[in-house]
Amino acid sequence: MSTENGCAEPKLVTGDAGYVLEDVPHLSDYIPDLLTYTNPLQNHHAYSVVKQYFVNVDDSVTKKIVVGRSSPRGTHFRRAGPRQKVCFESDEVLACIVTCGGLCPGLNTVIRELVCGLHDMYGVNSILGIEDGYKGFYSRNTIPLRPKVVNDIHRRGGTILGTSRGGHNTSKIVDSIQDRGINQVYIIGGDGTHKGAAMIFEEIRRRGLKVAVVGIPKTIDNDIPVIDKSFGFDTAVEEAQRAINAAHVEGESIENGIGVVKLMGRDSGFIAMYATLASRDVAAV
Ligand SMILES: Nc1ncnc2c1ncn2[C@@H]1O[C@H](COP(=O)(O)OP(=O)(O)O)[C@@H](O)[C@H]1O
Ligand SMILES: O=P(O)(O)OC[C@H]1O[C@](O)(COP(=O)(O)O)[C@@H](O)[C@@H]1O
């Protein structure tokens, strides 16, 4: 079901003792006869060890770790990780990757891991890069991505695909996905990007397409409570310390000197707090 802004209602599943699963939408929600296949990792010469770590389909992770004896079980999220069964055959997959919104250290590493993981672990040979964010779906050609193409990109900053803000046109994006025969869409971005990804998924569901949409959260600020650490945060903290060290040298070199460092984060103070704790040279935050 959609809300007024086109996004899906939360998919809630309830259970005993106040258990609530805030679930993610799945292809099987609207494709009733969806076929499943053995995960290629099961028989992979290098990765079959992953078998030990397959995630049960109904595993969930609790939102709140500290609870009392009589607390309801509360909100849970679907646990991520490799499943024993997958919904696509390797040969059938045409994947694409897009980066949207602001830059964050590590974007190229995520692109590289997606390409190498899809190719080396899951046997996927067709992966396309979408240039310049959402608008690239309908205004640019695609770039073929293979492990050789992405081999050294993690050493570079930015995103090799380019990014943009704006240009989200749901029907033009889904037309392009459908016309190109793409059936797995990996979208890397922040909260705005994920609102866009939800709208793309809703349109895909409305058209009944067998297309998986995967959102990969990007925030340099590390302000996503349910994940351990967002990629790029450590680099931001390291760079912030360099700025603090430089300001400290300035401040110490002059009588009554004060060094002021302004750090990014908007409503989130994690970069400032971690850099301060690590450098020990900050008098007031
Ligand atoms: N509410 C929204 N609905 C659909 N698309 C959105 C929405 N907000 C942002 N977007 C799209 O997501 C992309 C990135 O958004 P932006 O807010 O700039 O960055 P971030 O994802 O880092 O928050 C842009 O292409 C923008 O058009
Ligand atoms: O210039 P804006 O739109 O206010 O954005 C500032 C925000 O963007 C950032 O620079 C990056 O945020 P994300 O990595 O979460 O997109 C934040 O540190 C800062 O809070």
mmCIF file with all atom_site columns, N, CA and C in Angstrom, residues 141-177:
data_model
loop_
_atom_site.group_PDB
_atom_site.id
_atom_site.type_symbol
_atom_site.label_atom_id
_atom_site.label_alt_id
_atom_site.label_comp_id
_atom_site.label_asym_id
_atom_site.label_entity_id
_atom_site.label_seq_id
_atom_site.pdbx_PDB_ins_code
_atom_site.Cartn_x
_atom_site.Cartn_y
_atom_site.Cartn_z
_atom_site.occupancy
_atom_site.B_iso_or_equiv
_atom_site.pdbx_formal_charge
_atom_site.auth_seq_id
_atom_site.auth_comp_id
_atom_site.auth_asym_id
_atom_site.auth_atom_id
_atom_site.pdbx_PDB_model_num
ATOM 1   N N  . ASN A 1 141 ? 24.595 7.594  -20.898 1.00 0.00 ? 141 ASN A N  1
ATOM 2   C CA . ASN A 1 141 ? 24.835 6.189  -21.213 1.00 0.00 ? 141 ASN A CA 1
ATOM 3   C C  . ASN A 1 141 ? 25.377 5.489  -19.968 1.00 0.00 ? 141 ASN A C  1
ATOM 4   N N  . THR A 1 142 ? 25.335 4.169  -19.973 1.00 0.00 ? 142 THR A N  1
ATOM 5   C CA . THR A 1 142 ? 25.835 3.422  -18.816 1.00 0.00 ? 142 THR A CA 1
ATOM 6   C C  . THR A 1 142 ? 27.304 3.030  -19.035 1.00 0.00 ? 142 THR A C  1
ATOM 7   N N  . ILE A 1 143 ? 28.001 2.730  -17.929 1.00 0.00 ? 143 ILE A N  1
ATOM 8   C CA . ILE A 1 143 ? 29.397 2.270  -18.037 1.00 0.00 ? 143 ILE A CA 1
ATOM 9   C C  . ILE A 1 143 ? 29.437 0.812  -17.593 1.00 0.00 ? 143 ILE A C  1
ATOM 10  N N  . PRO A 1 144 ? 29.971 -0.097 -18.444 1.00 0.00 ? 144 PRO A N  1
ATOM 11  C CA . PRO A 1 144 ? 30.090 -1.497 -18.000 1.00 0.00 ? 144 PRO A CA 1
ATOM 12  C C  . PRO A 1 144 ? 31.124 -1.604 -16.878 1.00 0.00 ? 144 PRO A C  1
ATOM 13  N N  . LEU A 1 145 ? 30.775 -2.319 -15.818 1.00 0.00 ? 145 LEU A N  1
ATOM 14  C CA . LEU A 1 145 ? 31.684 -2.465 -14.676 1.00 0.00 ? 145 LEU A CA 1
ATOM 15  C C  . LEU A 1 145 ? 32.088 -3.924 -14.523 1.00 0.00 ? 145 LEU A C  1
ATOM 16  N N  . ARG A 1 146 ? 33.398 -4.141 -14.465 1.00 0.00 ? 146 ARG A N  1
ATOM 17  C CA . ARG A 1 146 ? 33.927 -5.481 -14.212 1.00 0.00 ? 146 ARG A CA 1
ATOM 18  C C  . ARG A 1 146 ? 35.049 -5.353 -13.181 1.00 0.00 ? 146 ARG A C  1
ATOM 19  N N  . PRO A 1 147 ? 35.447 -6.456 -12.527 1.00 0.00 ? 147 PRO A N  1
ATOM 20  C CA . PRO A 1 147 ? 36.481 -6.342 -11.499 1.00 0.00 ? 147 PRO A CA 1
ATOM 21  C C  . PRO A 1 147 ? 37.730 -5.582 -11.975 1.00 0.00 ? 147 PRO A C  1
ATOM 22  N N  . LYS A 1 148 ? 38.128 -5.795 -13.228 1.00 0.00 ? 148 LYS A N  1
ATOM 23  C CA . LYS A 1 148 ? 39.337 -5.115 -13.721 1.00 0.00 ? 148 LYS A CA 1
ATOM 24  C C  . LYS A 1 148 ? 39.145 -3.591 -13.733 1.00 0.00 ? 148 LYS A C  1
ATOM 25  N N  . VAL A 1 149 ? 37.945 -3.163 -14.082 1.00 0.00 ? 149 VAL A N  1
ATOM 26  C CA . VAL A 1 149 ? 37.666 -1.716 -14.171 1.00 0.00 ? 149 VAL A CA 1
ATOM 27  C C  . VAL A 1 149 ? 37.742 -1.061 -12.788 1.00 0.00 ? 149 VAL A C  1
ATOM 28  N N  . VAL A 1 150 ? 37.333 -1.810 -11.758 1.00 0.00 ? 150 VAL A N  1
ATOM 29  C CA . VAL A 1 150 ? 37.235 -1.187 -10.422 1.00 0.00 ? 150 VAL A CA 1
ATOM 30  C C  . VAL A 1 150 ? 38.429 -1.530 -9.518  1.00 0.00 ? 150 VAL A C  1
ATOM 31  N N  . ASN A 1 151 ? 39.410 -2.233 -10.087 1.00 0.00 ? 151 ASN A N  1
ATOM 32  C CA . ASN A 1 151 ? 40.490 -2.774 -9.256  1.00 0.00 ? 151 ASN A CA 1
ATOM 33  C C  . ASN A 1 151 ? 41.179 -1.752 -8.357  1.00 0.00 ? 151 ASN A C  1
ATOM 34  N N  . ASP A 1 152 ? 41.433 -0.541 -8.889  1.00 0.00 ? 152 ASP A N  1
ATOM 35  C CA . ASP A 1 152 ? 42.207 0.438  -8.112  1.00 0.00 ? 152 ASP A CA 1
ATOM 36  C C  . ASP A 1 152 ? 41.385 1.614  -7.610  1.00 0.00 ? 152 ASP A C  1
ATOM 37  N N  . ILE A 1 153 ? 40.081 1.546  -7.768  1.00 0.00 ? 153 ILE A N  1
ATOM 38  C CA . ILE A 1 153 ? 39.294 2.765  -7.499  1.00 0.00 ? 153 ILE A CA 1
ATOM 39  C C  . ILE A 1 153 ? 39.210 3.103  -6.014  1.00 0.00 ? 153 ILE A C  1
ATOM 40  N N  . HIS A 1 154 ? 39.439 2.114  -5.137  1.00 0.00 ? 154 HIS A N  1
ATOM 41  C CA . HIS A 1 154 ? 39.344 2.399  -3.698  1.00 0.00 ? 154 HIS A CA 1
ATOM 42  C C  . HIS A 1 154 ? 40.452 3.328  -3.220  1.00 0.00 ? 154 HIS A C  1
ATOM 43  N N  . ARG A 1 155 ? 41.476 3.537  -4.067  1.00 0.00 ? 155 ARG A N  1
ATOM 44  C CA . ARG A 1 155 ? 42.562 4.452  -3.688  1.00 0.00 ? 155 ARG A CA 1
ATOM 45  C C  . ARG A 1 155 ? 42.205 5.903  -4.015  1.00 0.00 ? 155 ARG A C  1
ATOM 46  N N  . ARG A 1 156 ? 41.098 6.084  -4.731  1.00 0.00 ? 156 ARG A N  1
ATOM 47  C CA . ARG A 1 156 ? 40.718 7.448  -5.146  1.00 0.00 ? 156 ARG A CA 1
ATOM 48  C C  . ARG A 1 156 ? 39.554 7.966  -4.317  1.00 0.00 ? 156 ARG A C  1
ATOM 49  N N  . GLY A 1 157 ? 39.508 9.289  -4.149  1.00 0.00 ? 157 GLY A N  1
ATOM 50  C CA . GLY A 1 157 ? 38.369 9.882  -3.446  1.00 0.00 ? 157 GLY A CA 1
ATOM 51  C C  . GLY A 1 157 ? 37.175 10.047 -4.383  1.00 0.00 ? 157 GLY A C  1
ATOM 52  N N  . GLY A 1 158 ? 36.070 10.529 -3.846  1.00 0.00 ? 158 GLY A N  1
ATOM 53  C CA . GLY A 1 158 ? 34.881 10.787 -4.672  1.00 0.00 ? 158 GLY A CA 1
ATOM 54  C C  . GLY A 1 158 ? 34.182 9.509  -5.074  1.00 0.00 ? 158 GLY A C  1
ATOM 55  N N  . THR A 1 159 ? 33.503 9.564  -6.216  1.00 0.00 ? 159 THR A N  1
ATOM 56  C CA . THR A 1 159 ? 32.855 8.373  -6.768  1.00 0.00 ? 159 THR A CA 1
ATOM 57  C C  . THR A 1 159 ? 33.148 8.312  -8.258  1.00 0.00 ? 159 THR A C  1
ATOM 58  N N  . ILE A 1 160 ? 33.626 7.191  -8.738  1.00 0.00 ? 160 ILE A N  1
ATOM 59  C CA . ILE A 1 160 ? 33.960 7.111  -10.173 1.00 0.00 ? 160 ILE A CA 1
ATOM 60  C C  . ILE A 1 160 ? 32.721 7.254  -11.041 1.00 0.00 ? 160 ILE A C  1
ATOM 61  N N  . LEU A 1 161 ? 31.553 7.062  -10.434 1.00 0.00 ? 161 LEU A N  1
ATOM 62  C CA . LEU A 1 161 ? 30.324 7.146  -11.231 1.00 0.00 ? 161 LEU A CA 1
ATOM 63  C C  . LEU A 1 161 ? 29.804 8.577  -11.314 1.00 0.00 ? 161 LEU A C  1
ATOM 64  N N  . GLY A 1 162 ? 30.314 9.452  -10.460 1.00 0.00 ? 162 GLY A N  1
ATOM 65  C CA . GLY A 1 162 ? 29.745 10.806 -10.380 1.00 0.00 ? 162 GLY A CA 1
ATOM 66  C C  . GLY A 1 162 ? 28.467 10.758 -9.552  1.00 0.00 ? 162 GLY A C  1
ATOM 67  N N  . THR A 1 163 ? 28.043 11.933 -9.081  1.00 0.00 ? 163 THR A N  1
ATOM 68  C CA . THR A 1 163 ? 26.836 11.983 -8.263  1.00 0.00 ? 163 THR A CA 1
ATOM 69  C C  . THR A 1 163 ? 26.109 13.288 -8.556  1.00 0.00 ? 163 THR A C  1
ATOM 70  N N  . SER A 1 164 ? 24.904 13.436 -8.053  1.00 0.00 ? 164 SER A N  1
ATOM 71  C CA . SER A 1 164 ? 24.188 14.705 -8.232  1.00 0.00 ? 164 SER A CA 1
ATOM 72  C C  . SER A 1 164 ? 23.095 14.806 -7.194  1.00 0.00 ? 164 SER A C  1
ATOM 73  N N  . ARG A 1 165 ? 22.605 16.022 -7.007  1.00 0.00 ? 165 ARG A N  1
ATOM 74  C CA . ARG A 1 165 ? 21.434 16.244 -6.162  1.00 0.00 ? 165 ARG A CA 1
ATOM 75  C C  . ARG A 1 165 ? 20.335 16.726 -7.100  1.00 0.00 ? 165 ARG A C  1
ATOM 76  N N  . GLY A 1 166 ? 19.128 16.245 -6.915  1.00 0.00 ? 166 GLY A N  1
ATOM 77  C CA . GLY A 1 166 ? 18.039 16.586 -7.841  1.00 0.00 ? 166 GLY A CA 1
ATOM 78  C C  . GLY A 1 166 ? 17.933 15.538 -8.927  1.00 0.00 ? 166 GLY A C  1
ATOM 79  N N  . GLY A 1 167 ? 17.032 15.758 -9.870  1.00 0.00 ? 167 GLY A N  1
ATOM 80  C CA . GLY A 1 167 ? 16.919 14.876 -11.032 1.00 0.00 ? 167 GLY A CA 1
ATOM 81  C C  . GLY A 1 167 ? 16.192 13.572 -10.781 1.00 0.00 ? 167 GLY A C  1
ATOM 82  N N  . HIS A 1 168 ? 15.460 13.493 -9.640  1.00 0.00 ? 168 HIS A N  1
ATOM 83  C CA . HIS A 1 168 ? 14.734 12.244 -9.392  1.00 0.00 ? 168 HIS A CA 1
ATOM 84  C C  . HIS A 1 168 ? 13.380 12.304 -10.081 1.00 0.00 ? 168 HIS A C  1
ATOM 85  N N  . ASN A 1 169 ? 13.247 11.535 -11.158 1.00 0.00 ? 169 ASN A N  1
ATOM 86  C CA . ASN A 1 169 ? 11.973 11.466 -11.870 1.00 0.00 ? 169 ASN A CA 1
ATOM 87  C C  . ASN A 1 169 ? 11.593 9.982  -11.911 1.00 0.00 ? 169 ASN A C  1
ATOM 88  N N  . THR A 1 170 ? 10.673 9.598  -11.000 1.00 0.00 ? 170 THR A N  1
ATOM 89  C CA . THR A 1 170 ? 10.436 8.167  -10.771 1.00 0.00 ? 170 THR A CA 1
ATOM 90  C C  . THR A 1 170 ? 10.082 7.433  -12.051 1.00 0.00 ? 170 THR A C  1
ATOM 91  N N  . SER A 1 171 ? 9.129  7.962  -12.829 1.00 0.00 ? 171 SER A N  1
ATOM 92  C CA . SER A 1 171 ? 8.681  7.150  -13.966 1.00 0.00 ? 171 SER A CA 1
ATOM 93  C C  . SER A 1 171 ? 9.760  7.068  -15.046 1.00 0.00 ? 171 SER A C  1
ATOM 94  N N  . LYS A 1 172 ? 10.534 8.180  -15.228 1.00 0.00 ? 172 LYS A N  1
ATOM 95  C CA . LYS A 1 172 ? 11.604 8.107  -16.239 1.00 0.00 ? 172 LYS A CA 1
ATOM 96  C C  . LYS A 1 172 ? 12.701 7.119  -15.794 1.00 0.00 ? 172 LYS A C  1
ATOM 97  N N  . ILE A 1 173 ? 12.985 7.092  -14.476 1.00 0.00 ? 173 ILE A N  1
ATOM 98  C CA . ILE A 1 173 ? 14.007 6.161  -13.970 1.00 0.00 ? 173 ILE A CA 1
ATOM 99  C C  . ILE A 1 173 ? 13.534 4.712  -14.172 1.00 0.00 ? 173 ILE A C  1
ATOM 100 N N  . VAL A 1 174 ? 12.279 4.443  -13.818 1.00 0.00 ? 174 VAL A N  1
ATOM 101 C CA . VAL A 1 174 ? 11.794 3.059  -13.931 1.00 0.00 ? 174 VAL A CA 1
ATOM 102 C C  . VAL A 1 174 ? 11.623 2.667  -15.408 1.00 0.00 ? 174 VAL A C  1
ATOM 103 N N  . ASP A 1 175 ? 11.254 3.629  -16.264 1.00 0.00 ? 175 ASP A N  1
ATOM 104 C CA . ASP A 1 175 ? 11.223 3.334  -17.716 1.00 0.00 ? 175 ASP A CA 1
ATOM 105 C C  . ASP A 1 175 ? 12.595 2.869  -18.175 1.00 0.00 ? 175 ASP A C  1
ATOM 106 N N  . SER A 1 176 ? 13.643 3.585  -17.716 1.00 0.00 ? 176 SER A N  1
ATOM 107 C CA . SER A 1 176 ? 15.005 3.257  -18.140 1.00 0.00 ? 176 SER A CA 1
ATOM 108 C C  . SER A 1 176 ? 15.411 1.878  -17.619 1.00 0.00 ? 176 SER A C  1
ATOM 109 N N  . ILE A 1 177 ? 15.059 1.593  -16.359 1.00 0.00 ? 177 ILE A N  1
ATOM 110 C CA . ILE A 1 177 ? 15.374 0.272  -15.776 1.00 0.00 ? 177 ILE A CA 1
ATOM 111 C C  . ILE A 1 177 ? 14.699 -0.815 -16.606 1.00 0.00 ? 177 ILE A C  1
#
